[in-house]
Amino acid sequence: MSKAWRQLVFWWVMGVAVSWYAIVGAVTVAYQIFSSEPVTLSIGIGLTVISLIGLSRAAKRGSAWGLIPSTVITIALILGLVVDATLLGLGMTIPGFY
């Protein structure tokens, strides 16, 4: 397994984990640990952006066959980013939203 392929697989795994955290974990699992909604949502946004950057850089060096999983994971990451940013924005503008 080449170095480019290992990096791509690493970012696939990270992308799946981070997208799960951003969509589901920020309001369930992580909220029980931090108990501060803005903190968990901000962590989700930060991790999602880092994963998107890492995945895009690794996908450039990967093979053409790696493009399909990379695209699916990128869509999931963008969905997680939109969910977290929307919840964070609503919580900051509407009093008592959290």
mmCIF file of N, CA, C and O in Angstrom, residues 2-95:
data_model
loop_
_atom_site.group_PDB
_atom_site.id
_atom_site.type_symbol
_atom_site.label_atom_id
_atom_site.label_comp_id
_atom_site.label_asym_id
_atom_site.label_seq_id
_atom_site.Cartn_x
_atom_site.Cartn_y
_atom_site.Cartn_z
ATOM 1 N N SER A 2 0.653 2.108 -0.944
ATOM 2 C CA SER A 2 1.486 3.305 -1.059
ATOM 3 C C SER A 2 1.129 4.334 0.014
ATOM 4 O O SER A 2 0.081 4.251 0.657
ATOM 5 N N LYS A 3 2.008 5.284 0.188
ATOM 6 C CA LYS A 3 1.800 6.323 1.194
ATOM 7 C C LYS A 3 0.569 7.169 0.871
ATOM 8 O O LYS A 3 -0.216 7.515 1.767
ATOM 9 N N ALA A 4 0.365 7.488 -0.406
ATOM 10 C CA ALA A 4 -0.796 8.289 -0.802
ATOM 11 C C ALA A 4 -2.096 7.543 -0.502
ATOM 12 O O ALA A 4 -3.074 8.145 -0.045
ATOM 13 N N TRP A 5 -2.104 6.245 -0.740
ATOM 14 C CA TRP A 5 -3.305 5.452 -0.483
ATOM 15 C C TRP A 5 -3.588 5.363 1.023
ATOM 16 O O TRP A 5 -4.733 5.462 1.450
ATOM 17 N N ARG A 6 -2.539 5.191 1.843
ATOM 18 C CA ARG A 6 -2.724 5.154 3.304
ATOM 19 C C ARG A 6 -3.252 6.481 3.827
ATOM 20 O O ARG A 6 -4.113 6.505 4.707
ATOM 21 N N GLN A 7 -2.745 7.585 3.302
ATOM 22 C CA GLN A 7 -3.238 8.896 3.734
ATOM 23 C C GLN A 7 -4.700 9.075 3.356
ATOM 24 O O GLN A 7 -5.482 9.622 4.132
ATOM 25 N N LEU A 8 -5.058 8.615 2.178
ATOM 26 C CA LEU A 8 -6.442 8.738 1.737
ATOM 27 C C LEU A 8 -7.373 7.912 2.626
ATOM 28 O O LEU A 8 -8.422 8.391 3.045
ATOM 29 N N VAL A 9 -6.969 6.689 2.943
ATOM 30 C CA VAL A 9 -7.786 5.841 3.826
ATOM 31 C C VAL A 9 -7.883 6.458 5.213
ATOM 32 O O VAL A 9 -8.957 6.448 5.836
ATOM 33 N N PHE A 10 -6.794 7.032 5.710
ATOM 34 C CA PHE A 10 -6.826 7.707 7.010
ATOM 35 C C PHE A 10 -7.851 8.841 7.014
ATOM 36 O O PHE A 10 -8.649 8.965 7.943
ATOM 37 N N TRP A 11 -7.847 9.659 5.966
ATOM 38 C CA TRP A 11 -8.786 10.777 5.915
ATOM 39 C C TRP A 11 -10.211 10.309 5.663
ATOM 40 O O TRP A 11 -11.161 10.989 6.049
ATOM 41 N N TRP A 12 -10.398 9.143 5.025
ATOM 42 C CA TRP A 12 -11.746 8.572 4.903
ATOM 43 C C TRP A 12 -12.287 8.217 6.283
ATOM 44 O O TRP A 12 -13.422 8.562 6.618
ATOM 45 N N VAL A 13 -11.456 7.547 7.078
ATOM 46 C CA VAL A 13 -11.882 7.146 8.428
ATOM 47 C C VAL A 13 -12.145 8.388 9.275
ATOM 48 O O VAL A 13 -13.165 8.471 9.986
ATOM 49 N N MET A 14 -11.243 9.353 9.206
ATOM 50 C CA MET A 14 -11.448 10.595 9.957
ATOM 51 C C MET A 14 -12.713 11.315 9.484
ATOM 52 O O MET A 14 -13.462 11.856 10.292
ATOM 53 N N GLY A 15 -12.944 11.348 8.191
ATOM 54 C CA GLY A 15 -14.122 12.007 7.645
ATOM 55 C C GLY A 15 -15.415 11.371 8.115
ATOM 56 O O GLY A 15 -16.373 12.064 8.465
ATOM 57 N N VAL A 16 -15.454 10.049 8.144
ATOM 58 C CA VAL A 16 -16.657 9.350 8.620
ATOM 59 C C VAL A 16 -16.878 9.645 10.099
ATOM 60 O O VAL A 16 -18.005 9.949 10.527
ATOM 61 N N ALA A 17 -15.823 9.571 10.902
ATOM 62 C CA ALA A 17 -15.950 9.834 12.343
ATOM 63 C C ALA A 17 -16.375 11.274 12.620
ATOM 64 O O ALA A 17 -17.260 11.533 13.441
ATOM 65 N N VAL A 18 -15.764 12.212 11.925
ATOM 66 C CA VAL A 18 -16.073 13.626 12.154
ATOM 67 C C VAL A 18 -17.473 13.972 11.650
ATOM 68 O O VAL A 18 -18.189 14.740 12.291
ATOM 69 N N SER A 19 -17.870 13.404 10.515
ATOM 70 C CA SER A 19 -19.224 13.700 10.025
ATOM 71 C C SER A 19 -20.266 13.126 10.970
ATOM 72 O O SER A 19 -21.308 13.743 11.198
ATOM 73 N N TRP A 20 -19.997 11.945 11.559
ATOM 74 C CA TRP A 20 -20.927 11.405 12.555
ATOM 75 C C TRP A 20 -20.995 12.343 13.758
ATOM 76 O O TRP A 20 -22.077 12.635 14.258
ATOM 77 N N TYR A 21 -19.832 12.800 14.220
ATOM 78 C CA TYR A 21 -19.808 13.708 15.363
ATOM 79 C C TYR A 21 -20.568 14.996 15.054
ATOM 80 O O TYR A 21 -21.341 15.482 15.869
ATOM 81 N N ALA A 22 -20.356 15.539 13.865
ATOM 82 C CA ALA A 22 -20.983 16.813 13.520
ATOM 83 C C ALA A 22 -22.492 16.678 13.366
ATOM 84 O O ALA A 22 -23.235 17.597 13.706
ATOM 85 N N ILE A 23 -22.963 15.548 12.855
ATOM 86 C CA ILE A 23 -24.401 15.396 12.619
ATOM 87 C C ILE A 23 -25.120 14.889 13.859
ATOM 88 O O ILE A 23 -26.171 15.402 14.228
ATOM 89 N N VAL A 24 -24.560 13.902 14.546
ATOM 90 C CA VAL A 24 -25.262 13.258 15.660
ATOM 91 C C VAL A 24 -24.588 13.529 16.997
ATOM 92 O O VAL A 24 -25.242 13.895 17.968
ATOM 93 N N GLY A 25 -23.286 13.350 17.049
ATOM 94 C CA GLY A 25 -22.574 13.384 18.320
ATOM 95 C C GLY A 25 -22.538 14.718 19.022
ATOM 96 O O GLY A 25 -22.475 14.774 20.246
ATOM 97 N N ALA A 26 -22.592 15.812 18.275
ATOM 98 C CA ALA A 26 -22.484 17.137 18.897
ATOM 99 C C ALA A 26 -23.673 17.436 19.795
ATOM 100 O O ALA A 26 -23.553 18.193 20.752
ATOM 101 N N VAL A 27 -24.822 16.860 19.490
ATOM 102 C CA VAL A 27 -26.009 17.150 20.302
ATOM 103 C C VAL A 27 -26.383 16.002 21.225
ATOM 104 O O VAL A 27 -27.313 16.133 22.011
ATOM 105 N N THR A 28 -25.671 14.876 21.161
ATOM 106 C CA THR A 28 -26.005 13.754 22.049
ATOM 107 C C THR A 28 -24.815 13.387 22.929
ATOM 108 O O THR A 28 -24.788 13.714 24.097
ATOM 109 N N VAL A 29 -23.824 12.725 22.366
ATOM 110 C CA VAL A 29 -22.711 12.177 23.141
ATOM 111 C C VAL A 29 -21.822 13.276 23.703
ATOM 112 O O VAL A 29 -21.537 13.310 24.899
ATOM 113 N N ALA A 30 -21.360 14.183 22.860
ATOM 114 C CA ALA A 30 -20.447 15.230 23.312
ATOM 115 C C ALA A 30 -21.136 16.204 24.259
ATOM 116 O O ALA A 30 -20.496 16.761 25.149
ATOM 117 N N TYR A 31 -22.431 16.397 24.088
ATOM 118 C CA TYR A 31 -23.151 17.313 24.970
ATOM 119 C C TYR A 31 -23.168 16.787 26.401
ATOM 120 O O TYR A 31 -23.178 17.560 27.355
ATOM 121 N N GLN A 32 -23.164 15.466 26.574
ATOM 122 C CA GLN A 32 -23.124 14.892 27.915
ATOM 123 C C GLN A 32 -21.768 15.103 28.572
ATOM 124 O O GLN A 32 -21.666 15.181 29.783
ATOM 125 N N ILE A 33 -20.717 15.222 27.761
ATOM 126 C CA ILE A 33 -19.363 15.423 28.304
ATOM 127 C C ILE A 33 -19.126 16.897 28.617
ATOM 128 O O ILE A 33 -18.678 17.245 29.702
ATOM 129 N N PHE A 34 -19.409 17.788 27.670
ATOM 130 C CA PHE A 34 -19.123 19.212 27.831
ATOM 131 C C PHE A 34 -20.285 19.995 28.421
ATOM 132 O O PHE A 34 -20.086 20.997 29.063
ATOM 133 N N SER A 35 -21.490 19.584 28.136
ATOM 134 C CA SER A 35 -22.738 20.241 28.550
ATOM 135 C C SER A 35 -22.785 21.727 28.198
ATOM 136 O O SER A 35 -23.321 22.544 28.922
ATOM 137 N N SER A 36 -22.174 22.073 27.091
ATOM 138 C CA SER A 36 -22.244 23.428 26.563
ATOM 139 C C SER A 36 -22.420 23.314 25.057
ATOM 140 O O SER A 36 -21.483 22.942 24.340
ATOM 141 N N GLU A 37 -23.612 23.604 24.600
ATOM 142 C CA GLU A 37 -23.934 23.431 23.181
ATOM 143 C C GLU A 37 -23.020 24.231 22.249
ATOM 144 O O GLU A 37 -22.570 23.685 21.241
ATOM 145 N N PRO A 38 -22.724 25.495 22.520
ATOM 146 C CA PRO A 38 -21.827 26.221 21.615
ATOM 147 C C PRO A 38 -20.434 25.598 21.505
ATOM 148 O O PRO A 38 -19.836 25.595 20.434
ATOM 149 N N VAL A 39 -19.931 25.034 22.587
ATOM 150 C CA VAL A 39 -18.606 24.414 22.561
ATOM 151 C C VAL A 39 -18.623 23.165 21.685
ATOM 152 O O VAL A 39 -17.752 22.981 20.830
ATOM 153 N N THR A 40 -19.616 22.305 21.867
ATOM 154 C CA THR A 40 -19.665 21.068 21.083
ATOM 155 C C THR A 40 -19.896 21.366 19.595
ATOM 156 O O THR A 40 -19.313 20.707 18.740
ATOM 157 N N LEU A 41 -20.708 22.359 19.295
ATOM 158 C CA LEU A 41 -20.938 22.716 17.899
ATOM 159 C C LEU A 41 -19.698 23.344 17.273
ATOM 160 O O LEU A 41 -19.369 23.079 16.112
ATOM 161 N N SER A 42 -18.988 24.170 18.029
ATOM 162 C CA SER A 42 -17.757 24.780 17.516
ATOM 163 C C SER A 42 -16.677 23.736 17.269
ATOM 164 O O SER A 42 -15.944 23.811 16.272
ATOM 165 N N ILE A 43 -16.577 22.749 18.155
ATOM 166 C CA ILE A 43 -15.629 21.652 17.944
ATOM 167 C C ILE A 43 -16.003 20.884 16.675
ATOM 168 O O ILE A 43 -15.136 20.535 15.865
ATOM 169 N N GLY A 44 -17.279 20.634 16.478
ATOM 170 C CA GLY A 44 -17.732 19.946 15.273
ATOM 171 C C GLY A 44 -17.403 20.716 14.007
ATOM 172 O O GLY A 44 -16.946 20.134 13.011
ATOM 173 N N ILE A 45 -17.578 22.010 14.034
ATOM 174 C CA ILE A 45 -17.257 22.839 12.860
ATOM 175 C C ILE A 45 -15.752 22.820 12.597
ATOM 176 O O ILE A 45 -15.312 22.648 11.459
ATOM 177 N N GLY A 46 -14.960 22.968 13.641
ATOM 178 C CA GLY A 46 -13.510 22.963 13.475
ATOM 179 C C GLY A 46 -12.983 21.639 12.940
ATOM 180 O O GLY A 46 -12.175 21.602 12.009
ATOM 181 N N LEU A 47 -13.446 20.531 13.503
ATOM 182 C CA LEU A 47 -13.010 19.218 13.037
ATOM 183 C C LEU A 47 -13.467 18.944 11.609
ATOM 184 O O LEU A 47 -12.750 18.317 10.828
ATOM 185 N N THR A 48 -14.640 19.435 11.257
ATOM 186 C CA THR A 48 -15.145 19.231 9.896
ATOM 187 C C THR A 48 -14.281 19.975 8.885
ATOM 188 O O THR A 48 -13.940 19.425 7.828
ATOM 189 N N VAL A 49 -13.916 21.188 9.192
ATOM 190 C CA VAL A 49 -13.074 21.963 8.271
ATOM 191 C C VAL A 49 -11.700 21.308 8.125
ATOM 192 O O VAL A 49 -11.179 21.178 7.009
ATOM 193 N N ILE A 50 -11.117 20.856 9.232
ATOM 194 C CA ILE A 50 -9.821 20.181 9.177
ATOM 195 C C ILE A 50 -9.924 18.909 8.332
ATOM 196 O O ILE A 50 -9.044 18.625 7.507
ATOM 197 N N SER A 51 -10.991 18.139 8.508
ATOM 198 C CA SER A 51 -11.159 16.910 7.732
ATOM 199 C C SER A 51 -11.371 17.200 6.258
ATOM 200 O O SER A 51 -10.870 16.459 5.396
ATOM 201 N N LEU A 52 -12.106 18.246 5.944
ATOM 202 C CA LEU A 52 -12.294 18.600 4.537
ATOM 203 C C LEU A 52 -10.976 18.992 3.877
ATOM 204 O O LEU A 52 -10.694 18.602 2.739
ATOM 205 N N ILE A 53 -10.154 19.743 4.578
ATOM 206 C CA ILE A 53 -8.851 20.133 4.032
ATOM 207 C C ILE A 53 -7.961 18.904 3.847
ATOM 208 O O ILE A 53 -7.346 18.709 2.798
ATOM 209 N N GLY A 54 -7.890 18.053 4.851
ATOM 210 C CA GLY A 54 -7.069 16.849 4.756
ATOM 211 C C GLY A 54 -7.540 15.906 3.668
ATOM 212 O O GLY A 54 -6.737 15.338 2.918
ATOM 213 N N LEU A 55 -8.851 15.735 3.554
ATOM 214 C CA LEU A 55 -9.403 14.846 2.530
ATOM 215 C C LEU A 55 -9.153 15.384 1.128
ATOM 216 O O LEU A 55 -8.801 14.634 0.223
ATOM 217 N N SER A 56 -9.287 16.681 0.947
ATOM 218 C CA SER A 56 -9.061 17.246 -0.382
ATOM 219 C C SER A 56 -7.588 17.144 -0.790
ATOM 220 O O SER A 56 -7.281 16.861 -1.940
ATOM 221 N N ARG A 57 -6.682 17.340 0.158
ATOM 222 C CA ARG A 57 -5.255 17.210 -0.162
ATOM 223 C C ARG A 57 -4.875 15.762 -0.439
ATOM 224 O O ARG A 57 -4.069 15.485 -1.334
ATOM 225 N N ALA A 58 -5.428 14.833 0.332
ATOM 226 C CA ALA A 58 -5.095 13.420 0.127
ATOM 227 C C ALA A 58 -5.733 12.885 -1.152
ATOM 228 O O ALA A 58 -5.148 12.038 -1.824
ATOM 229 N N ALA A 59 -6.910 13.378 -1.505
ATOM 230 C CA ALA A 59 -7.594 12.891 -2.711
ATOM 231 C C ALA A 59 -6.861 13.320 -3.977
ATOM 232 O O ALA A 59 -6.932 12.623 -4.992
ATOM 233 N N LYS A 60 -6.150 14.421 -3.930
ATOM 234 C CA LYS A 60 -5.369 14.856 -5.092
ATOM 235 C C LYS A 60 -4.277 13.854 -5.439
ATOM 236 O O LYS A 60 -3.973 13.634 -6.604
ATOM 237 N N ARG A 61 -3.685 13.261 -4.412
ATOM 238 C CA ARG A 61 -2.587 12.322 -4.619
ATOM 239 C C ARG A 61 -3.061 10.887 -4.763
ATOM 240 O O ARG A 61 -2.283 10.015 -5.099
ATOM 241 N N GLY A 62 -4.332 10.622 -4.480
ATOM 242 C CA GLY A 62 -4.860 9.270 -4.554
ATOM 243 C C GLY A 62 -5.210 8.866 -5.970
ATOM 244 O O GLY A 62 -5.082 9.631 -6.925
ATOM 245 N N SER A 63 -5.666 7.632 -6.092
ATOM 246 C CA SER A 63 -6.023 7.118 -7.415
ATOM 247 C C SER A 63 -7.437 7.560 -7.789
ATOM 248 O O SER A 63 -8.187 8.090 -6.971
ATOM 249 N N ALA A 64 -7.793 7.280 -9.037
ATOM 250 C CA ALA A 64 -9.134 7.638 -9.513
ATOM 251 C C ALA A 64 -10.206 6.821 -8.809
ATOM 252 O O ALA A 64 -11.339 7.280 -8.650
ATOM 253 N N TRP A 65 -9.865 5.604 -8.375
ATOM 254 C CA TRP A 65 -10.840 4.762 -7.676
ATOM 255 C C TRP A 65 -11.175 5.314 -6.301
ATOM 256 O O TRP A 65 -12.211 4.990 -5.737
ATOM 257 N N GLY A 66 -10.318 6.112 -5.745
ATOM 258 C CA GLY A 66 -10.582 6.704 -4.445
ATOM 259 C C GLY A 66 -11.489 7.914 -4.497
ATOM 260 O O GLY A 66 -11.869 8.462 -3.476
ATOM 261 N N LEU A 67 -11.850 8.331 -5.702
ATOM 262 C CA LEU A 67 -12.673 9.528 -5.858
ATOM 263 C C LEU A 67 -14.110 9.327 -5.392
ATOM 264 O O LEU A 67 -14.711 10.242 -4.821
ATOM 265 N N ILE A 68 -14.671 8.149 -5.604
ATOM 266 C CA ILE A 68 -16.077 7.904 -5.219
ATOM 267 C C ILE A 68 -16.255 7.938 -3.706
ATOM 268 O O ILE A 68 -17.104 8.686 -3.210
ATOM 269 N N PRO A 69 -15.474 7.168 -2.924
ATOM 270 C CA PRO A 69 -15.619 7.293 -1.466
ATOM 271 C C PRO A 69 -15.282 8.693 -0.959
ATOM 272 O O PRO A 69 -15.931 9.190 -0.024
ATOM 273 N N SER A 70 -14.301 9.341 -1.568
ATOM 274 C CA SER A 70 -13.942 10.700 -1.152
ATOM 275 C C SER A 70 -15.095 11.664 -1.374
ATOM 276 O O SER A 70 -15.357 12.533 -0.538
ATOM 277 N N THR A 71 -15.796 11.510 -2.481
ATOM 278 C CA THR A 71 -16.936 12.383 -2.772
ATOM 279 C C THR A 71 -18.076 12.152 -1.786
ATOM 280 O O THR A 71 -18.673 13.114 -1.282
ATOM 281 N N VAL A 72 -18.359 10.899 -1.482
ATOM 282 C CA VAL A 72 -19.445 10.587 -0.535
ATOM 283 C C VAL A 72 -19.115 11.134 0.850
ATOM 284 O O VAL A 72 -19.969 11.743 1.515
ATOM 285 N N ILE A 73 -17.885 10.948 1.288
ATOM 286 C CA ILE A 73 -17.490 11.444 2.609
ATOM 287 C C ILE A 73 -17.463 12.965 2.626
ATOM 288 O O ILE A 73 -17.844 13.590 3.631
ATOM 289 N N THR A 74 -17.072 13.594 1.531
ATOM 290 C CA THR A 74 -17.091 15.058 1.452
ATOM 291 C C THR A 74 -18.512 15.584 1.574
ATOM 292 O O THR A 74 -18.762 16.577 2.270
ATOM 293 N N ILE A 75 -19.459 14.926 0.943
ATOM 294 C CA ILE A 75 -20.865 15.337 1.056
ATOM 295 C C ILE A 75 -21.344 15.206 2.498
ATOM 296 O O ILE A 75 -22.027 16.093 3.023
ATOM 297 N N ALA A 76 -20.983 14.105 3.158
ATOM 298 C CA ALA A 76 -21.364 13.929 4.568
ATOM 299 C C ALA A 76 -20.724 14.994 5.452
ATOM 300 O O ALA A 76 -21.367 15.511 6.379
ATOM 301 N N LEU A 77 -19.462 15.340 5.179
ATOM 302 C CA LEU A 77 -18.797 16.384 5.964
ATOM 303 C C LEU A 77 -19.455 17.741 5.756
ATOM 304 O O LEU A 77 -19.636 18.506 6.715
ATOM 305 N N ILE A 78 -19.807 18.044 4.524
ATOM 306 C CA ILE A 78 -20.469 19.328 4.250
ATOM 307 C C ILE A 78 -21.831 19.370 4.929
ATOM 308 O O ILE A 78 -22.228 20.397 5.482
ATOM 309 N N LEU A 79 -22.544 18.244 4.926
ATOM 310 C CA LEU A 79 -23.836 18.178 5.619
ATOM 311 C C LEU A 79 -23.645 18.420 7.119
ATOM 312 O O LEU A 79 -24.412 19.171 7.738
ATOM 313 N N GLY A 80 -22.624 17.808 7.702
ATOM 314 C CA GLY A 80 -22.335 18.037 9.122
ATOM 315 C C GLY A 80 -21.960 19.476 9.414
ATOM 316 O O GLY A 80 -22.348 20.038 10.434
ATOM 317 N N LEU A 81 -21.214 20.083 8.510
ATOM 318 C CA LEU A 81 -20.840 21.490 8.670
ATOM 319 C C LEU A 81 -22.069 22.386 8.628
ATOM 320 O O LEU A 81 -22.210 23.303 9.448
ATOM 321 N N VAL A 82 -22.970 22.113 7.719
ATOM 322 C CA VAL A 82 -24.195 22.911 7.609
ATOM 323 C C VAL A 82 -25.068 22.737 8.855
ATOM 324 O O VAL A 82 -25.598 23.714 9.395
ATOM 325 N N VAL A 83 -25.192 21.505 9.332
ATOM 326 C CA VAL A 83 -26.005 21.252 10.534
ATOM 327 C C VAL A 83 -25.437 21.991 11.737
ATOM 328 O O VAL A 83 -26.164 22.696 12.455
ATOM 329 N N ASP A 84 -24.134 21.832 11.977
ATOM 330 C CA ASP A 84 -23.530 22.493 13.139
ATOM 331 C C ASP A 84 -23.573 24.012 13.028
ATOM 332 O O ASP A 84 -23.865 24.706 13.999
ATOM 333 N N ALA A 85 -23.282 24.538 11.847
ATOM 334 C CA ALA A 85 -23.303 25.990 11.676
ATOM 335 C C ALA A 85 -24.712 26.547 11.832
ATOM 336 O O ALA A 85 -24.899 27.620 12.419
ATOM 337 N N THR A 86 -25.707 25.831 11.349
ATOM 338 C CA THR A 86 -27.096 26.285 11.495
ATOM 339 C C THR A 86 -27.518 26.292 12.953
ATOM 340 O O THR A 86 -28.101 27.266 13.434
ATOM 341 N N LEU A 87 -27.221 25.197 13.670
ATOM 342 C CA LEU A 87 -27.585 25.144 15.088
ATOM 343 C C LEU A 87 -26.843 26.196 15.899
ATOM 344 O O LEU A 87 -27.419 26.824 16.788
ATOM 345 N N LEU A 88 -25.560 26.402 15.584
ATOM 346 C CA LEU A 88 -24.792 27.420 16.298
ATOM 347 C C LEU A 88 -25.332 28.813 15.993
ATOM 348 O O LEU A 88 -25.488 29.644 16.890
ATOM 349 N N GLY A 89 -25.654 29.074 14.742
ATOM 350 C CA GLY A 89 -26.209 30.375 14.364
ATOM 351 C C GLY A 89 -27.563 30.638 14.999
ATOM 352 O O GLY A 89 -27.825 31.741 15.489
ATOM 353 N N LEU A 90 -28.419 29.627 15.001
ATOM 354 C CA LEU A 90 -29.731 29.804 15.633
ATOM 355 C C LEU A 90 -29.594 30.006 17.135
ATOM 356 O O LEU A 90 -30.310 30.808 17.728
ATOM 357 N N GLY A 91 -28.672 29.290 17.744
ATOM 358 C CA GLY A 91 -28.475 29.421 19.189
ATOM 359 C C GLY A 91 -27.913 30.771 19.582
ATOM 360 O O GLY A 91 -28.196 31.285 20.648
ATOM 361 N N MET A 92 -27.121 31.367 18.714
ATOM 362 C CA MET A 92 -26.532 32.674 19.022
ATOM 363 C C MET A 92 -27.519 33.826 18.769
ATOM 364 O O MET A 92 -27.367 34.889 19.335
ATOM 365 N N THR A 93 -28.504 33.602 17.919
ATOM 366 C CA THR A 93 -29.421 34.705 17.576
ATOM 367 C C THR A 93 -30.758 34.625 18.294
ATOM 368 O O THR A 93 -31.390 35.641 18.523
ATOM 369 N N ILE A 94 -31.190 33.425 18.654
ATOM 370 C CA ILE A 94 -32.495 33.266 19.320
ATOM 371 C C ILE A 94 -32.259 32.997 20.805
ATOM 372 O O ILE A 94 -31.685 31.966 21.164
ATOM 373 N N PRO A 95 -32.695 33.896 21.673
ATOM 374 C CA PRO A 95 -32.508 33.665 23.100
ATOM 375 C C PRO A 95 -33.299 32.439 23.570
ATOM 376 O O PRO A 95 -34.449 32.248 23.212
#
